[in-house]
CSV table of C-alpha atoms and ligand atoms in Angstrom, one decimal:
chain,number,residue,atom,x,y,z
L,20,MET,CA,259.6,122.8,40.7
L,21,SER,CA,259.7,125.4,38.0
L,22,SER,CA,262.4,126.7,35.6
L,23,LEU,CA,264.1,129.7,34.1
L,24,VAL,CA,262.6,130.6,30.8
L,25,GLU,CA,264.7,132.3,28.0
L,26,THR,CA,263.2,135.4,26.6
L,27,TRP,CA,264.5,138.0,24.1
L,28,ARG,CA,263.7,141.6,23.8
L,29,TRP,CA,262.1,142.7,20.6
L,30,PHE,CA,261.5,146.4,19.9
L,31,GLY,CA,258.7,145.7,17.4
L,32,PRO,CA,258.4,145.6,13.7
L,33,ASN,CA,261.2,148.2,13.2
L,34,ASP,CA,263.7,146.2,15.2
L,35,PRO,CA,266.6,145.2,12.9
L,36,VAL,CA,266.6,141.9,14.7
L,37,SER,CA,263.6,140.0,13.4
L,38,LEU,CA,261.3,137.5,15.1
L,39,SER,CA,262.7,134.8,12.9
L,40,ASP,CA,266.2,135.7,14.2
L,41,ILE,CA,264.8,135.3,17.8
L,42,ARG,CA,263.4,131.9,17.0
L,43,GLN,CA,266.7,130.9,15.6
L,44,ALA,CA,268.4,132.1,18.8
L,45,GLY,CA,266.2,129.6,20.6
L,46,ALA,CA,264.4,131.9,23.0
L,47,LYS,CA,260.8,130.9,23.8
L,48,GLY,CA,259.4,134.1,24.9
L,49,VAL,CA,259.5,137.7,23.6
L,50,VAL,CA,259.8,140.8,25.7
L,51,SER,CA,258.2,143.7,23.9
L,52,ALA,CA,256.4,147.0,24.2
L,53,LEU,CA,254.5,149.5,22.1
L,54,HIS,CA,257.4,151.9,21.9
L,55,HIS,CA,255.7,154.0,19.3
L,56,VAL,CA,252.9,155.0,21.7
L,57,PRO,CA,253.9,158.2,23.4
L,58,HIS,CA,254.6,157.9,27.1
L,59,GLY,CA,251.5,158.1,29.2
L,60,GLU,CA,249.0,157.4,26.4
L,61,VAL,CA,246.6,154.5,26.6
L,62,TRP,CA,247.7,151.3,24.9
L,63,SER,CA,244.6,150.3,23.0
L,64,LEU,CA,243.3,146.8,22.8
L,65,GLU,CA,243.7,146.8,19.0
L,66,GLU,CA,247.3,147.7,19.1
L,67,ILE,CA,248.2,145.2,21.8
L,68,ARG,CA,246.3,142.4,20.0
L,69,GLU,CA,248.1,143.3,16.7
L,70,ARG,CA,251.5,143.1,18.4
L,71,LYS,CA,250.6,139.8,20.1
L,72,LEU,CA,249.4,138.3,16.9
L,73,ILE,CA,252.6,139.2,15.0
L,74,ILE,CA,254.6,137.6,17.8
L,75,GLU,CA,252.5,134.5,17.8
L,76,GLN,CA,252.4,134.1,14.1
L,77,ALA,CA,256.2,133.9,14.3
L,78,GLY,CA,255.8,130.9,16.7
L,79,LEU,CA,256.7,132.8,19.8
L,80,LYS,CA,255.0,134.0,22.9
L,81,TRP,CA,254.8,137.6,24.3
L,82,MET,CA,255.8,136.8,27.9
L,83,VAL,CA,256.8,140.1,29.4
L,84,VAL,CA,255.7,143.7,28.6
L,85,GLU,CA,258.8,145.9,29.0
L,86,SER,CA,258.1,148.7,29.6
L,87,VAL,CA,254.8,150.4,30.1
L,88,PRO,CA,256.5,153.7,30.8
L,89,VAL,CA,255.5,155.7,33.8
L,90,HIS,CA,254.7,159.3,32.8
L,91,GLU,CA,256.8,162.0,34.4
L,92,ALA,CA,253.5,163.5,35.8
L,93,ILE,CA,253.2,160.4,37.9
L,94,LYS,CA,256.8,160.3,39.0
L,95,THR,CA,256.7,163.9,40.1
L,96,ARG,CA,253.0,163.8,41.1
L,97,GLY,CA,252.4,166.7,38.9
L,98,ALA,CA,249.2,168.4,37.8
L,99,GLU,CA,248.1,165.7,35.4
L,100,CYS,CA,249.0,162.8,37.6
L,101,GLU,CA,245.5,161.4,38.1
L,102,LYS,CA,244.9,161.5,34.3
L,103,TYR,CA,248.0,159.5,33.6
L,104,LEU,CA,247.2,157.1,36.4
L,105,GLU,CA,243.9,156.4,34.9
L,106,ASN,CA,245.5,155.9,31.5
L,107,TYR,CA,248.0,153.5,33.1
L,108,ARG,CA,245.2,151.5,34.7
L,109,THR,CA,243.4,151.3,31.3
L,110,SER,CA,246.6,150.1,29.6
L,111,LEU,CA,247.0,147.4,32.3
L,112,ARG,CA,243.4,146.3,31.9
L,113,ASN,CA,243.8,146.1,28.1
L,114,LEU,CA,247.0,144.1,28.5
L,115,ALA,CA,245.3,141.7,30.9
L,116,ALA,CA,242.4,141.3,28.5
L,117,CYS,CA,245.0,140.0,26.0
L,118,GLY,CA,246.5,137.6,28.5
L,119,LEU,CA,249.6,139.8,29.3
L,120,ARG,CA,250.2,139.9,33.0
L,121,LEU,CA,253.8,140.5,33.6
L,122,VAL,CA,254.8,144.2,33.2
L,123,CYS,CA,258.2,145.7,33.6
L,124,TYR,CA,258.7,149.4,34.4
L,125,ASN,CA,261.2,151.7,36.0
L,126,PHE,CA,260.9,154.8,38.3
L,127,MET,CA,264.1,156.6,37.2
L,128,PRO,CA,263.5,160.3,36.9
L,129,VAL,CA,263.5,161.7,33.4
L,130,LEU,CA,266.2,159.5,31.9
L,131,ASP,CA,266.2,155.7,31.5
L,132,TRP,CA,269.6,154.1,31.4
L,133,THR,CA,272.7,156.3,31.1
L,134,ARG,CA,276.0,155.6,29.3
L,135,THR,CA,278.6,158.0,28.0
L,136,ASP,CA,279.8,155.9,25.1
L,137,LEU,CA,277.7,153.5,22.9
L,138,GLY,CA,280.6,151.7,21.4
L,139,ILE,CA,284.0,151.4,22.9
L,140,THR,CA,286.2,148.9,21.1
L,141,LEU,CA,287.3,146.0,23.3
L,142,PRO,CA,290.7,144.4,22.8
L,143,ASN,CA,289.1,141.6,20.8
L,144,GLY,CA,287.5,144.1,18.3
L,145,ALA,CA,283.9,143.8,19.6
L,146,LYS,CA,282.1,147.0,20.8
L,147,ALA,CA,280.5,147.5,24.2
L,148,LEU,CA,278.5,150.2,26.0
L,149,TYR,CA,280.6,152.3,28.5
L,150,PHE,CA,280.1,154.7,31.4
L,151,ASP,CA,282.8,157.1,32.4
L,152,TRP,CA,282.4,159.4,35.4
L,153,ARG,CA,284.7,162.0,33.8
L,154,ASP,CA,282.5,162.3,30.7
L,155,LEU,CA,279.4,162.5,32.8
L,156,ALA,CA,281.0,165.3,34.9
L,157,ALA,CA,282.2,167.1,31.7
L,158,PHE,CA,278.6,167.1,30.4
L,159,ASP,CA,277.2,168.1,33.8
L,160,MET,CA,279.7,170.9,34.5
L,161,PHE,CA,280.4,172.3,31.0
L,162,VAL,CA,277.3,171.5,28.9
L,163,LEU,CA,274.5,171.4,31.3
L,164,LYS,CA,276.3,173.8,33.7
L,165,ARG,CA,274.4,172.5,36.6
L,166,GLN,CA,274.8,174.6,39.7
L,167,GLY,CA,276.9,172.8,42.4
L,168,ALA,CA,277.6,169.9,40.0
L,169,GLU,CA,281.2,169.7,41.2
L,170,GLN,CA,280.1,168.6,44.7
L,171,ASP,CA,278.8,165.4,43.2
L,172,TYR,CA,282.1,164.1,41.9
L,173,ARG,CA,285.1,162.6,43.6
L,174,PRO,CA,288.4,164.5,43.6
L,175,GLU,CA,290.0,162.1,41.1
L,176,VAL,CA,287.2,162.7,38.7
L,177,LEU,CA,287.4,166.5,39.1
L,178,ARG,CA,291.1,166.5,38.6
L,179,GLN,CA,290.7,165.1,35.1
L,180,VAL,CA,287.4,166.7,34.0
L,181,GLU,CA,288.7,169.9,32.5
L,182,ALA,CA,291.3,168.3,30.4
L,183,ARG,CA,288.8,165.7,29.3
L,184,TYR,CA,286.4,168.3,28.1
L,185,ALA,CA,289.1,170.4,26.4
L,186,ASN,CA,290.2,167.3,24.5
L,187,MET,CA,286.8,166.5,23.1
L,188,ASN,CA,286.1,167.9,19.7
L,189,GLU,CA,282.7,169.4,18.8
L,190,ALA,CA,281.5,166.2,17.3
L,191,ARG,CA,282.2,164.2,20.5
L,192,ARG,CA,280.6,166.9,22.7
L,193,THR,CA,277.4,166.7,20.6
L,194,GLU,CA,277.6,162.9,20.6
L,195,LEU,CA,278.0,162.8,24.4
L,196,SER,CA,275.0,165.0,25.0
L,197,ASP,CA,272.9,163.0,22.6
L,198,ILE,CA,273.9,159.8,24.4
L,199,ILE,CA,273.1,161.1,27.8
L,200,LEU,CA,269.8,162.7,26.7
L,201,MET,CA,268.7,159.6,24.9
L,202,GLY,CA,266.3,157.3,26.8
L,203,VAL,CA,265.2,154.0,25.2
L,204,PRO,CA,266.7,154.1,21.7
L,205,THR,CA,263.4,153.6,19.9
L,206,GLU,CA,261.8,156.4,21.7
L,207,LYS,CA,262.4,160.1,21.7
L,208,GLY,CA,265.2,161.7,23.8
L,209,ILE,CA,264.8,164.9,25.8
L,210,SER,CA,266.2,168.4,25.4
L,211,LEU,CA,268.8,170.0,27.6
L,212,GLU,CA,266.2,172.5,28.8
L,213,GLN,CA,263.8,169.7,29.7
L,214,LEU,CA,266.5,168.0,31.6
L,215,GLN,CA,267.4,171.2,33.5
L,216,SER,CA,263.8,171.9,34.5
L,217,SER,CA,263.4,168.3,35.6
L,218,ILE,CA,266.5,168.5,37.7
L,219,ASP,CA,265.1,171.6,39.4
L,220,ARG,CA,261.8,169.8,40.0
L,221,TYR,CA,263.4,166.6,41.4
L,222,ALA,CA,265.6,168.7,43.7
L,223,VAL,CA,262.5,169.7,45.6
L,224,ILE,CA,261.0,166.1,45.5
L,225,GLY,CA,264.2,164.4,46.7
L,226,LYS,CA,264.6,160.7,47.4
L,227,GLU,CA,261.9,160.6,50.1
L,228,GLY,CA,259.4,162.3,47.8
L,229,LEU,CA,260.2,160.0,44.9
L,230,ARG,CA,259.6,157.0,47.2
L,231,ASP,CA,256.3,158.5,48.2
L,232,ASN,CA,255.3,159.1,44.6
L,233,TRP,CA,256.2,155.6,43.7
L,234,ALA,CA,254.1,154.2,46.6
L,235,TYR,CA,251.2,156.4,45.5
L,236,PHE,CA,251.6,155.0,42.0
L,237,MET,CA,251.6,151.4,43.3
L,238,LYS,CA,248.6,152.0,45.5
L,239,ALA,CA,246.7,153.7,42.6
L,240,ILE,CA,247.2,150.7,40.3
L,241,GLY,CA,247.1,148.0,43.0
L,242,PRO,CA,243.4,147.2,42.7
L,243,VAL,CA,243.6,146.8,39.0
L,244,CYS,CA,246.7,144.6,39.3
L,245,GLU,CA,244.9,142.4,41.9
L,246,GLU,CA,241.7,142.2,39.9
L,247,GLU,CA,243.5,141.3,36.7
L,248,GLY,CA,246.3,139.2,38.1
L,249,ILE,CA,249.0,141.6,36.9
L,250,THR,CA,252.5,141.5,38.3
L,251,MET,CA,254.5,144.8,38.1
L,252,THR,CA,258.3,144.2,38.0
L,253,MET,CA,260.4,147.2,38.9
L,254,HIS,CA,263.7,147.7,37.0
L,255,PRO,CA,266.6,149.0,39.0
L,256,ASP,CA,268.4,152.3,38.4
L,257,ASP,CA,271.0,152.0,35.7
L,258,PRO,CA,273.6,152.9,36.8
L,259,PRO,CA,272.7,152.5,40.5
L,260,TYR,CA,273.6,155.9,41.8
L,261,ALA,CA,272.3,159.4,41.7
L,262,ILE,CA,273.4,161.1,38.5
L,263,LEU,CA,273.0,164.7,37.5
L,264,GLY,CA,271.6,165.4,40.9
L,265,LEU,CA,268.5,163.3,40.2
L,266,PRO,CA,267.2,161.1,43.1
L,267,ARG,CA,267.2,157.4,42.7
L,268,ILE,CA,265.2,154.8,44.7
L,269,VAL,CA,266.2,151.4,43.3
L,270,SER,CA,270.0,151.3,43.6
L,271,HIS,CA,271.0,149.0,46.5
L,272,ILE,CA,269.7,146.4,48.8
L,273,GLU,CA,268.2,148.8,51.3
L,274,ASP,CA,266.2,150.4,48.5
L,275,LEU,CA,264.9,147.0,47.3
L,276,GLU,CA,264.0,146.0,50.8
L,277,TYR,CA,262.3,149.2,51.4
L,278,LEU,CA,260.2,148.8,48.2
L,279,VAL,CA,259.1,145.3,48.9
L,280,GLN,CA,258.2,146.2,52.5
L,281,ALA,CA,256.4,149.4,51.6
L,282,VAL,CA,254.1,147.6,49.3
L,283,PRO,CA,254.1,144.0,50.4
L,284,GLU,CA,251.4,142.8,48.0
L,285,SER,CA,252.7,140.3,45.5
L,286,TYR,CA,251.8,142.5,42.4
L,287,ASN,CA,254.8,144.6,43.5
L,288,SER,CA,257.9,142.7,42.4
L,289,ILE,CA,261.5,143.3,41.2
L,290,CYS,CA,263.2,142.9,37.9
L,291,PHE,CA,266.6,141.7,39.0
L,292,CYS,CA,269.0,143.4,36.5
L,293,THR,CA,272.5,142.1,37.2
L,294,GLY,CA,274.1,144.7,34.9
L,295,SER,CA,272.4,147.7,36.5
L,296,LEU,CA,272.9,146.6,40.0
L,297,GLY,CA,276.4,145.2,39.3
L,298,ALA,CA,277.7,148.6,38.4
L,299,GLY,CA,277.4,149.6,42.1
L,300,PRO,CA,280.6,148.5,44.0
L,301,PHE,CA,278.4,148.3,47.1
L,302,ASN,CA,276.1,145.6,45.6
L,303,ASP,CA,276.8,141.9,46.3
L,304,LEU,CA,274.3,140.4,43.9
L,305,PRO,CA,274.2,136.8,45.2
L,306,ALA,CA,273.7,138.2,48.7
L,307,MET,CA,270.9,140.4,47.4
L,308,LEU,CA,269.1,137.4,46.0
L,309,ASP,CA,269.3,135.8,49.4
L,310,ARG,CA,267.4,138.8,50.8
L,311,ILE,CA,264.8,139.7,48.1
L,312,GLY,CA,265.0,136.8,45.7
L,313,GLU,CA,261.4,135.7,46.6
L,314,ARG,CA,260.1,138.9,45.2
L,315,VAL,CA,261.9,138.7,41.9
L,316,GLU,CA,259.6,138.0,38.9
L,317,PHE,CA,261.9,138.9,36.0
L,318,VAL,CA,265.6,138.8,35.4
L,319,HIS,CA,268.0,140.7,33.1
L,320,LEU,CA,271.3,138.9,32.9
L,321,ARG,CA,274.5,140.7,31.8
L,322,ASN,CA,277.8,141.7,33.3
L,323,VAL,CA,280.0,144.8,33.9
L,324,ARG,CA,283.6,145.4,34.6
L,325,LYS,CA,284.5,148.4,36.7
L,326,ASP,CA,287.8,150.2,37.2
L,327,GLU,CA,289.0,152.0,40.4
L,328,MET,CA,287.2,155.2,39.5
L,329,GLY,CA,283.9,153.3,39.1
L,330,ASN,CA,283.8,153.6,35.3
L,331,PHE,CA,282.4,150.5,33.8
L,332,TYR,CA,282.0,148.7,30.5
L,333,GLU,CA,279.5,146.0,29.7
L,334,SER,CA,281.7,142.8,29.8
L,335,ASP,CA,281.0,139.3,28.6
L,336,HIS,CA,278.1,137.7,30.4
L,337,LEU,CA,280.2,135.2,32.4
L,338,ASP,CA,283.3,137.4,32.7
L,339,GLY,CA,282.8,140.5,34.8
L,340,ASP,CA,282.4,141.8,38.4
L,341,VAL,CA,279.1,140.0,38.8
L,342,ASN,CA,279.6,136.4,39.8
L,343,MET,CA,277.2,135.0,37.3
L,344,VAL,CA,277.8,131.4,38.4
L,345,GLN,CA,276.6,132.2,41.9
L,346,VAL,CA,273.8,134.4,40.7
L,347,MET,CA,272.6,131.6,38.4
L,348,ASP,CA,272.9,129.1,41.2
L,349,LYS,CA,270.7,131.2,43.4
L,350,LEU,CA,268.2,131.7,40.6
L,351,LEU,CA,267.9,128.0,40.1
L,352,GLN,CA,267.4,127.5,43.8
L,353,LEU,CA,264.6,130.1,43.6
L,354,THR,CA,262.9,128.5,40.7
L,355,SER,CA,263.0,125.1,42.3
L,356,ARG,CA,260.7,126.6,45.0
L,357,ARG,CA,258.4,128.5,42.6
L,358,LYS,CA,255.2,127.4,41.0
L,359,SER,CA,255.5,129.5,37.9
L,360,PRO,CA,258.6,129.8,35.5
L,361,LEU,CA,260.9,132.8,36.0
L,362,PRO,CA,261.6,134.6,32.7
L,363,PHE,CA,265.1,136.0,32.0
L,364,ARG,CA,266.6,137.7,29.1
L,365,PRO,CA,270.3,137.9,28.1
L,366,ASP,CA,270.0,141.6,28.2
L,367,HIS,CA,272.6,143.6,26.3
L,368,GLY,CA,275.4,142.0,24.3
L,369,HIS,CA,278.5,143.2,22.4
L,370,GLN,CA,278.3,144.5,18.9
L,371,MET,CA,280.4,141.9,17.1
L,372,LEU,CA,281.1,140.0,13.8
L,373,ASP,CA,278.6,141.0,11.1
L,374,ASP,CA,276.7,143.2,13.5
L,375,LEU,CA,279.6,145.6,13.5
L,376,HIS,CA,278.5,146.6,10.0
L,377,LYS,CA,274.9,147.0,10.8
L,378,THR,CA,272.9,149.7,12.5
L,379,THR,CA,271.6,148.1,15.7
L,380,ASN,CA,269.9,149.4,18.8
L,381,PRO,CA,272.7,150.1,21.3
L,382,GLY,CA,273.2,146.9,23.4
L,383,TYR,CA,270.6,145.0,21.4
L,384,SER,CA,272.4,143.6,18.4
L,385,ALA,CA,271.7,139.9,17.7
L,386,ILE,CA,275.0,138.1,17.7
L,387,GLY,CA,276.3,139.5,21.0
L,388,ARG,CA,273.1,138.7,22.8
L,389,LEU,CA,273.1,135.2,21.2
L,390,LYS,CA,276.6,134.7,22.5
L,391,GLY,CA,275.5,135.8,26.0
L,392,LEU,CA,272.4,133.6,25.8
L,393,GLY,CA,274.5,130.6,24.7
L,394,GLU,CA,276.8,131.1,27.6
L,395,LEU,CA,274.0,131.5,30.1
L,396,ARG,CA,272.2,128.4,28.7
L,397,GLY,CA,275.4,126.4,29.2
L,398,LEU,CA,275.7,127.6,32.7
L,399,ILE,CA,272.1,126.7,33.5
L,400,ALA,CA,272.5,123.2,32.0
L,401,GLY,CA,275.8,122.7,33.9
L,402,LEU,CA,274.5,123.9,37.2
L,403,ALA,CA,271.2,122.0,36.8
L,404,THR,CA,273.0,118.7,36.4
L,405,HIS,CA,275.7,119.3,39.0
X,21,DNO,C1,268.1,148.9,28.9
X,21,DNO,C2,266.9,148.4,29.6
X,21,DNO,C3,266.0,149.5,30.2
X,21,DNO,C4,264.7,148.9,30.7
X,21,DNO,C5,263.8,149.9,31.4
X,21,DNO,C6,262.7,149.1,32.1
X,21,DNO,O1,268.6,148.3,28.1
X,21,DNO,O2,267.1,147.4,30.5
X,21,DNO,O3,265.7,150.4,29.2
X,21,DNO,O4,264.0,148.3,29.7
X,21,DNO,O5,264.5,150.6,32.3
X,21,DNO,O6,261.7,150.0,32.4
């Protein structure tokens, strides 16, 4: 019988949330990455050791590496694919040499997670991340001016998109583009031109091609993972549908089943992100865990609330469209059958209280996540003794 282990994401020494804050939050493990290393470059032994030492000196343990980013040349199987695969293998070997064997990554083309607003104010005064189809369509049709973009939106979105764009002032238009083009907040975003040329590239690759490129990546790193005992845990698409015409391969249960069957070896596993998957109205999360739960090695717990148009905001951890009680119950059942602990992190939280006056990484302020963690911890304790 094993257990769920609380972890907390730390973006490194520049994170406004310190390791001492994390200890006070009660998390045992840290989820971290060398965000300053450009995508695709080798993570050196020295740098990994240094990061690990900083974490350990604070009395914590680096439990999950999130993420070792997969370079675009690998996702597109471009000219320098082999070079970047070799770099990736070297980074994995270096991580294993430091005792780090659980690695999270994603295979989303070009952009990591996408929102259209980084701080809508909730009725209680806290701020949350938000995704609105009308804003995405406005960016797509009037800023990016993607050919055929209008075919990708539902009529009710299209009916409102022009007025929506017309009502945005210049500052909001720039902000919206910046938000969409931003990847992980501590890393560099991309330009409009880069996005456009990637969209053209991925149009040729398509979903099947992206799946093939992913399988190629997995096979290429497989021997190193098996030799070194590394587990790769794949983060789902956030949000879980094709956006800006880019293909997606980790959005619903059929995708997840395909992935675990295509590469059945245990180094290929899933990061079960309830907020990402929960934004898809077609996803029934507890039922998903029944089907692929055994292949889950890392969990991100947060919630979302959707409206009829499919727009969503990040809601309180226990109060949203994802039935967190059922999800947690399933996770506890899974851990009771596991040999090793299953790490989870409270994922995003609201910007609230003192954090409203601080500059924080979107979604990653301390107090909101602490609130989420506290609620999840209570849920675990309640279910475990039930
Ligand atoms: C967002 C995060 C993602 C995640 C990566 C994993 O807050 O959950 O950025 O870290 O997609 O590769």
